[in-house]
PDB file of C-alpha atoms in Angstrom:
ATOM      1  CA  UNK P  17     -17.360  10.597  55.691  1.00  0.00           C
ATOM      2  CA  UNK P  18     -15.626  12.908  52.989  1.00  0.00           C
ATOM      3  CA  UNK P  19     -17.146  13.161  49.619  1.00  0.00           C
ATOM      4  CA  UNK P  20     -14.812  13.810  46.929  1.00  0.00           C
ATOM      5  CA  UNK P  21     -16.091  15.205  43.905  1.00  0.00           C
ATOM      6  CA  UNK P  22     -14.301  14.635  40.730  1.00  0.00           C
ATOM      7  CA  UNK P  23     -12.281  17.102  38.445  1.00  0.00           C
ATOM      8  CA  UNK P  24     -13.919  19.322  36.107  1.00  0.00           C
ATOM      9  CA  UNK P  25     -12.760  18.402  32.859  1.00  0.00           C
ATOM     10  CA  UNK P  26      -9.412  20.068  31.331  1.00  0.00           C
ATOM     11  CA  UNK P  27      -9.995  22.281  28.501  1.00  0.00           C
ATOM     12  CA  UNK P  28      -8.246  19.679  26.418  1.00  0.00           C
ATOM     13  CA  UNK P  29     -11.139  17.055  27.262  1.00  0.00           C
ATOM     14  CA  UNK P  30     -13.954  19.776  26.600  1.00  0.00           C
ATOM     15  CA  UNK P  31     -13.100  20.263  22.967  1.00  0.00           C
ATOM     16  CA  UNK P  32     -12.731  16.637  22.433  1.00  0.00           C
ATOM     17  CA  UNK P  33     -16.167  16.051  23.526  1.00  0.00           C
ATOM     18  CA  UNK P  34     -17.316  19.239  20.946  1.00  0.00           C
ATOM     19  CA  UNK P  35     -15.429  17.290  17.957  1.00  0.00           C
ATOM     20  CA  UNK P  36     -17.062  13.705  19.644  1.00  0.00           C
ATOM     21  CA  UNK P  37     -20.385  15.343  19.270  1.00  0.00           C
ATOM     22  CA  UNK P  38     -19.935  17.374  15.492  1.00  0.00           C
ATOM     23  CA  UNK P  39     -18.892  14.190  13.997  1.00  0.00           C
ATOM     24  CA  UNK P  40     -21.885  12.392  15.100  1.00  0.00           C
ATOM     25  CA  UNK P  41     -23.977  15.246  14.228  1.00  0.00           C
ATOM     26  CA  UNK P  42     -22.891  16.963  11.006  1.00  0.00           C
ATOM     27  CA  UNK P  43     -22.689  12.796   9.805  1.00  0.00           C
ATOM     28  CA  UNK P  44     -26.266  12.556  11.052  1.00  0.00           C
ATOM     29  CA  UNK P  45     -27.774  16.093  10.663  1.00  0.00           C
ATOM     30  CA  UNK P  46     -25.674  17.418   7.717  1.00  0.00           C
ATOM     31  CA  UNK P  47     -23.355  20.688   9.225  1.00  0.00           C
ATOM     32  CA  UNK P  48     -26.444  22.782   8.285  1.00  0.00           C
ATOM     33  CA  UNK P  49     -28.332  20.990   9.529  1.00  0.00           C
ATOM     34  CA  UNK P  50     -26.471  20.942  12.980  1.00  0.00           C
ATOM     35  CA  UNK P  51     -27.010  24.261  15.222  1.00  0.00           C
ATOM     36  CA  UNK P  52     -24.305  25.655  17.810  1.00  0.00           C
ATOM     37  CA  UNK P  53     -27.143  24.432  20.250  1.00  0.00           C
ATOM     38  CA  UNK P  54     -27.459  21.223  19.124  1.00  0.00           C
ATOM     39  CA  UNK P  55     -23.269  20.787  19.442  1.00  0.00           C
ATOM     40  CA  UNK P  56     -23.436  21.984  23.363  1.00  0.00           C
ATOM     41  CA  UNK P  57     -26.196  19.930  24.343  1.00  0.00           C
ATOM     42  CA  UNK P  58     -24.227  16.929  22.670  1.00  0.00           C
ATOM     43  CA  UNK P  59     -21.145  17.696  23.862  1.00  0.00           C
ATOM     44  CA  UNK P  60     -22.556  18.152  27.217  1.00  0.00           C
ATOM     45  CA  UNK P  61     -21.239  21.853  27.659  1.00  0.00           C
ATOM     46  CA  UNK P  62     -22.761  25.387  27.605  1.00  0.00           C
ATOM     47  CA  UNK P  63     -22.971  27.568  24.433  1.00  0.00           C
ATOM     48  CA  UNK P  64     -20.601  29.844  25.838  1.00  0.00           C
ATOM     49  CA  UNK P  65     -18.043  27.542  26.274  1.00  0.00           C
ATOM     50  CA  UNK P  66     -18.267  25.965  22.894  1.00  0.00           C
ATOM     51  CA  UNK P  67     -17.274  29.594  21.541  1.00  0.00           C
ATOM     52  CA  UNK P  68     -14.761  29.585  24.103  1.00  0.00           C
ATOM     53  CA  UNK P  69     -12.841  26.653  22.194  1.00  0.00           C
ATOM     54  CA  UNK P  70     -14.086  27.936  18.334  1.00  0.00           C
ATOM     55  CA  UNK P  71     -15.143  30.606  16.863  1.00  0.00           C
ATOM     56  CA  UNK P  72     -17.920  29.541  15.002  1.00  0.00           C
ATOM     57  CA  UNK P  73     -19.417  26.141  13.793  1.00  0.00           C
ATOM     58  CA  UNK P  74     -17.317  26.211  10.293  1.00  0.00           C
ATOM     59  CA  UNK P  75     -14.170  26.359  12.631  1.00  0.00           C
ATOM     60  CA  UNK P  76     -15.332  22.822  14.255  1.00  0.00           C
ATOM     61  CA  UNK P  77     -16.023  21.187  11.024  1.00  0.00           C
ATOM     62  CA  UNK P  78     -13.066  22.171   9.633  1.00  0.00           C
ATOM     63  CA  UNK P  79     -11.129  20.592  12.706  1.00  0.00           C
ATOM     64  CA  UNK P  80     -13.534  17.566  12.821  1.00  0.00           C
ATOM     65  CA  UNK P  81     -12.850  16.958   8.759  1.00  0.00           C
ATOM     66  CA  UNK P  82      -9.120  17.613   8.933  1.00  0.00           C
ATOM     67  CA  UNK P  83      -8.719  15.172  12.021  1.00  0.00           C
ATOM     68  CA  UNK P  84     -10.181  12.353  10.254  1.00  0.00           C
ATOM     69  CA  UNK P  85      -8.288  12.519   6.833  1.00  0.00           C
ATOM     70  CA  UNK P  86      -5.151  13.063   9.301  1.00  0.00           C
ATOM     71  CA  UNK P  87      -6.372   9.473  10.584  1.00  0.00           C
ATOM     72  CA  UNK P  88      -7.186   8.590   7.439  1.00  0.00           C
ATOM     73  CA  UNK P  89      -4.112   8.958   5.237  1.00  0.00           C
ATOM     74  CA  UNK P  90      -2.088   7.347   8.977  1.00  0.00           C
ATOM     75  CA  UNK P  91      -4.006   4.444   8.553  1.00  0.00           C
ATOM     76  CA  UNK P  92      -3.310   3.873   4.708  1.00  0.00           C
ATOM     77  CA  UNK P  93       0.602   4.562   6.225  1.00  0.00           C
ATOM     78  CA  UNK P  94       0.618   2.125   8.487  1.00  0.00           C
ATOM     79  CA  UNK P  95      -0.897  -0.368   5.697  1.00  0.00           C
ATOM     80  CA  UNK P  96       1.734   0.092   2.886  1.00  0.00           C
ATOM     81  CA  UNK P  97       4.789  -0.484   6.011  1.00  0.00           C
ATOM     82  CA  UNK P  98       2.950  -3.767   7.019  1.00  0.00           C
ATOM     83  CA  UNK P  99       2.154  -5.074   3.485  1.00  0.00           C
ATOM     84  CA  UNK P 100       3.571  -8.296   3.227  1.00  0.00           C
ATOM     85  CA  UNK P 101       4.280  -8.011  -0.211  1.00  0.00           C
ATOM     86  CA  UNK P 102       3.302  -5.552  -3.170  1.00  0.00           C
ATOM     87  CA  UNK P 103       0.837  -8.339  -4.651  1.00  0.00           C
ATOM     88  CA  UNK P 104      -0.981  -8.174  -1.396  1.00  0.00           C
ATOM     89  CA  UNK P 105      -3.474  -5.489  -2.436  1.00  0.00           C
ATOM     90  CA  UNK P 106      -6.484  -6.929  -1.620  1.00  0.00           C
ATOM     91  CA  UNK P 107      -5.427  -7.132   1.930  1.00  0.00           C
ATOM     92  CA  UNK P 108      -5.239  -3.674   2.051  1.00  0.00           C
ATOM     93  CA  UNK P 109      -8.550  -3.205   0.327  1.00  0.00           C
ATOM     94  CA  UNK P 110     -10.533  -5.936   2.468  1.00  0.00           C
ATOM     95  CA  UNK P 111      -9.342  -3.490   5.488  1.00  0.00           C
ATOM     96  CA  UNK P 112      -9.844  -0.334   4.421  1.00  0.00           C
ATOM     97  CA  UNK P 113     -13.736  -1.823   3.622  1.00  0.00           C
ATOM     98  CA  UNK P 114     -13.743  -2.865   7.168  1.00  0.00           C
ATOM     99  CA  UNK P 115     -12.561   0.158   9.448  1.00  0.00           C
ATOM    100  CA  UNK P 116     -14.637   2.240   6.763  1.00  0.00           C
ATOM    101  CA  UNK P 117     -17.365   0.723   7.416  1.00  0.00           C
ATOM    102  CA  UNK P 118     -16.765   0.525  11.657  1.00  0.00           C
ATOM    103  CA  UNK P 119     -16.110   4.820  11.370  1.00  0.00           C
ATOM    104  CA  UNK P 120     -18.988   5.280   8.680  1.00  0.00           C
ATOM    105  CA  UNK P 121     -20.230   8.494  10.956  1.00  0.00           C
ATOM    106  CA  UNK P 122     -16.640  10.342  10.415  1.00  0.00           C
ATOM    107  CA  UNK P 123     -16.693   9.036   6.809  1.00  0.00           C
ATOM    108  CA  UNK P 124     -19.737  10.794   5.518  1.00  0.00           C
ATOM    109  CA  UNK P 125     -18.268  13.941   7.114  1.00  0.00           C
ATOM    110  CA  UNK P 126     -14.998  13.715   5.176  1.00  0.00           C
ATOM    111  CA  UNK P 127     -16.490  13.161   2.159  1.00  0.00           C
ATOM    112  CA  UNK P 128     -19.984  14.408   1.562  1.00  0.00           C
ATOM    113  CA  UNK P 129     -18.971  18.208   3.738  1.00  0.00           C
ATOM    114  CA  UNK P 130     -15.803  18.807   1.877  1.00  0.00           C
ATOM    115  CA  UNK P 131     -17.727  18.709  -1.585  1.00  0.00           C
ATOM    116  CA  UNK P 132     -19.794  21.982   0.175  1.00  0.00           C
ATOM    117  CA  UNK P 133     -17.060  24.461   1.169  1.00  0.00           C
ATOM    118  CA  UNK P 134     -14.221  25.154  -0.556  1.00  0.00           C
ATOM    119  CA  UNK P 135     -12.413  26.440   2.391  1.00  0.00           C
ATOM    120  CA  UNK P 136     -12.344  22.939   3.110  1.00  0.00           C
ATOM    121  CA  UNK P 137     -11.772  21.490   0.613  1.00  0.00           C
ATOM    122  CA  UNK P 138      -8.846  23.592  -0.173  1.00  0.00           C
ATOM    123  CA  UNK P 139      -7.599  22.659   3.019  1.00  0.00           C
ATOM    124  CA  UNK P 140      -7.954  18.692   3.262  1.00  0.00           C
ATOM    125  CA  UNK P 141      -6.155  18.971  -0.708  1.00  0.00           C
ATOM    126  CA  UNK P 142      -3.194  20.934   0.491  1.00  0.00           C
ATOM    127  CA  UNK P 143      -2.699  19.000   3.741  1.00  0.00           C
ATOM    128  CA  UNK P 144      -3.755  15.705   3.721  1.00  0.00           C
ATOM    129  CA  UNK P 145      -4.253  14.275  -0.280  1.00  0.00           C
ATOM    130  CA  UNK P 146      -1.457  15.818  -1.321  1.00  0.00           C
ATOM    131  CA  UNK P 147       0.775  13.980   1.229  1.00  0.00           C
ATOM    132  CA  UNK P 148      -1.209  10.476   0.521  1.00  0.00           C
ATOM    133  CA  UNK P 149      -0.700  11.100  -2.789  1.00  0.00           C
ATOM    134  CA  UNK P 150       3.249  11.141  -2.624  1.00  0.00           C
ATOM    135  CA  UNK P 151       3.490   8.634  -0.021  1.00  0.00           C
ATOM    136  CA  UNK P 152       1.677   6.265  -2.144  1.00  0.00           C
ATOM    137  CA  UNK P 153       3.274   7.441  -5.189  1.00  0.00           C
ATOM    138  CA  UNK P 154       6.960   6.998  -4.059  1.00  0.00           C
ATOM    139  CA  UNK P 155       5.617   3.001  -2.733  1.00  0.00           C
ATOM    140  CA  UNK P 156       4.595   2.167  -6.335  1.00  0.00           C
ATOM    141  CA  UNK P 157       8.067   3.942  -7.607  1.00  0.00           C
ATOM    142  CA  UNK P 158      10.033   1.276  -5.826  1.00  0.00           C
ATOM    143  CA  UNK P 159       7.822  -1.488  -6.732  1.00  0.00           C
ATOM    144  CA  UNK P 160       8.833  -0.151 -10.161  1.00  0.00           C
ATOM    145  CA  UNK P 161      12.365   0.235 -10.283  1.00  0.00           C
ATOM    146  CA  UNK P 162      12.083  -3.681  -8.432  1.00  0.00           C
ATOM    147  CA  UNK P 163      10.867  -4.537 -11.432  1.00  0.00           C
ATOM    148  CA  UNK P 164       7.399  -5.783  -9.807  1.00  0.00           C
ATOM    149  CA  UNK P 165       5.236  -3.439 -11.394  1.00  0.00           C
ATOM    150  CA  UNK P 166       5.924  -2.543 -15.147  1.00  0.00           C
ATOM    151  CA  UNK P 167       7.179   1.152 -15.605  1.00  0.00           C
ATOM    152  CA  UNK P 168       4.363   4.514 -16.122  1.00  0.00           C
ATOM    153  CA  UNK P 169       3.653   6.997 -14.473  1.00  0.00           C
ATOM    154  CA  UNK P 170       3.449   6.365 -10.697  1.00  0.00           C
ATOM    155  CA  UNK P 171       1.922   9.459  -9.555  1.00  0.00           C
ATOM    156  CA  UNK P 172      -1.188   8.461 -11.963  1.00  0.00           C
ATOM    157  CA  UNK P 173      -0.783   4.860 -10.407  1.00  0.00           C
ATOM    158  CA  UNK P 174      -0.870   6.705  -6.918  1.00  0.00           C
ATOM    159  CA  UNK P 175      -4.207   8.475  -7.977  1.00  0.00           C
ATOM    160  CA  UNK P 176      -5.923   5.298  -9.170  1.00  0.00           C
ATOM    161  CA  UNK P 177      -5.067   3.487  -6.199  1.00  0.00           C
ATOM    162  CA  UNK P 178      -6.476   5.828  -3.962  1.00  0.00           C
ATOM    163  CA  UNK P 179      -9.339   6.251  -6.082  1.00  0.00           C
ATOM    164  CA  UNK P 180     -10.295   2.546  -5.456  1.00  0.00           C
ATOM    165  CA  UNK P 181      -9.235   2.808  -1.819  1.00  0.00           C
ATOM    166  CA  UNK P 182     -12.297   5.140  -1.516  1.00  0.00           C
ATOM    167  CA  UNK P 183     -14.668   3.446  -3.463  1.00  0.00           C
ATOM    168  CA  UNK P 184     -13.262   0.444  -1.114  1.00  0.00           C
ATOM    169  CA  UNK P 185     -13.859   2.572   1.628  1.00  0.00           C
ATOM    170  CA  UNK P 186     -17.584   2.849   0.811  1.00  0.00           C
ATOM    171  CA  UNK P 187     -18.383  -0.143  -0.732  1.00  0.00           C
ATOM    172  CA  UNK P 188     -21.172  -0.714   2.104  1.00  0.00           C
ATOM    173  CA  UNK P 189     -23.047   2.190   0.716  1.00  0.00           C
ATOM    174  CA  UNK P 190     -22.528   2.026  -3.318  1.00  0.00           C
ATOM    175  CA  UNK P 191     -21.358  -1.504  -4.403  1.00  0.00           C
ATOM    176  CA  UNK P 192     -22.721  -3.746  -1.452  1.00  0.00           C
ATOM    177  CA  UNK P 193     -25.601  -4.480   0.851  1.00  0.00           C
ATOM    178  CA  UNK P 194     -25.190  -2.770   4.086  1.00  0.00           C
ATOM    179  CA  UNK P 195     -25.370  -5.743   5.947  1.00  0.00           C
ATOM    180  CA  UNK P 196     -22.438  -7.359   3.714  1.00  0.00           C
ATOM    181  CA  UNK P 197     -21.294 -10.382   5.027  1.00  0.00           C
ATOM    182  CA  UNK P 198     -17.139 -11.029   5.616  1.00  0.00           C
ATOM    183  CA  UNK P 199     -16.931 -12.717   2.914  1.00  0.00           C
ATOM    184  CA  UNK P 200     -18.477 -10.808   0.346  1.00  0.00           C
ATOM    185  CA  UNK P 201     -16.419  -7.819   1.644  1.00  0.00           C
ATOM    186  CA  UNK P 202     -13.173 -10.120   0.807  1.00  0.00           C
ATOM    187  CA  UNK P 203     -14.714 -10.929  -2.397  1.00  0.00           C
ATOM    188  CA  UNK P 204     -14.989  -7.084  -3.501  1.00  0.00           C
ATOM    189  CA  UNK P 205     -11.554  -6.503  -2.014  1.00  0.00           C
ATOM    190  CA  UNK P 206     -10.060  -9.422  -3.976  1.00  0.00           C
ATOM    191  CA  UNK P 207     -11.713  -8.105  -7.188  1.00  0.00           C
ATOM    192  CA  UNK P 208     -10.797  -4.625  -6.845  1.00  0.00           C
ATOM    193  CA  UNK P 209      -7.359  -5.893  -6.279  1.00  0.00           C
ATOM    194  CA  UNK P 210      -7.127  -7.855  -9.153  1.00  0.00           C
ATOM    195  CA  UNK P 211      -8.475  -5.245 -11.553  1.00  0.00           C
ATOM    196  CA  UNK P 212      -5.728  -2.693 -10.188  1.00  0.00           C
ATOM    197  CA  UNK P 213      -2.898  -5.551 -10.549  1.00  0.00           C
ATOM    198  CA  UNK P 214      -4.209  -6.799 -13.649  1.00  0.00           C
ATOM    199  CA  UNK P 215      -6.473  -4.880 -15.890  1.00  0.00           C
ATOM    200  CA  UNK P 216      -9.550  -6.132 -17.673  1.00  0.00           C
ATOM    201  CA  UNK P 217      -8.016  -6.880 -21.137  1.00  0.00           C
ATOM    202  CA  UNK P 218      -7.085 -10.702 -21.725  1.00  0.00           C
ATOM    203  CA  UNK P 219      -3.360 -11.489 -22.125  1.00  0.00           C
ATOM    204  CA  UNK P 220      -2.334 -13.152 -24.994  1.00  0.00           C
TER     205      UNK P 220
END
């Protein structure tokens, strides 16, 4: 009987399973708190070869980071095409809270290890906010000139927007229990929604 053993993995799958393994670590561990060592044995390969693929661990959290606000500001693409309407904001709220919440590890990572190195930072302004900024800026325009939204300054609009998609975003860890139920994560998403449509002040 002939054995056949199976394919060593391409070089393509290897450094997937390196960024697999940082984003569960660094969100974990913290990126110091992560060695080269600790990646490998994750990731299932030797030392050696994680060098092979980067040059040092800032490379892989700069790759791991950059990949998720690349999935990130898709996502919140994706959302603005499908909205049913331009009222429909809490939809997109109630969903960001929920696929937040389901990719919590890659989050943290986002978030918390840009505010640490610059380099980062830098990078994720230039090619990811930047771009969500004027894709969400140039939705609000034409909600605008439709006369749905009164007239300001949409790029500000576009900033405040995503500001609240973030705190929607991590709502699970700041304005609700962890264990939130659906309900009460459509609750916060309807309320967020309204204060971004509507304000706080009472209308004559």
């Amino acid at each position: 009987m002939r054995v056949f053993n199976s394919p060593p993995p391409s070089e393509a799958q290897t450094r997937s399973r390196i960024l697999q393994a940082a984003r569960r670590l660094f969100a974990s561990q913290g990126f110091d708190g992560t060695t080269t060592r600790d990646l490998a044995q994750a990731a299932g390969v030797a030392e050696g070869t994680l060098f092979r693929h980067f040059p040092n661990k800032k490379a892989i959290l700069v790759e791991v980071a950059t990949q998720g606000w690349v999935e990130i500001l898709t996502d919140l693409l994706t959302e603005l095409s499908e909205m049913g309407s331009y009222k429909a904001v809490a939809q997109v709220m109630r969903r960001r809270m929920w696929n937040m919440q389901k990719n919590a590890d890659l989050m943290r990572v986002c978030f918390m290890e840009a505010q640490f190195h610059p380099d980062l930072r830098d990078r994720i302004q230039s090619e990811v906010i930047a771009k969500m900024t004027d894709v969400a800026e140039a939705f609000f325009q034409t909600a605008m000139d439709k006369g749905i939204y009164r007239k300001m300054d949409a790029n500000l609009v576009a900033k405040v927007f995503l500001g609240m998609f973030a705190v929607a975003g991590f709502s699970h860890n700041t304005l609700m229990e962890p264990d939130a139920s659906p309900q009460k994560m459509q609750e916060m998403a309807e309320g967020l929604a309204d204060i971004f449509l509507n304000g706080v002040l009472v209308r004559d």
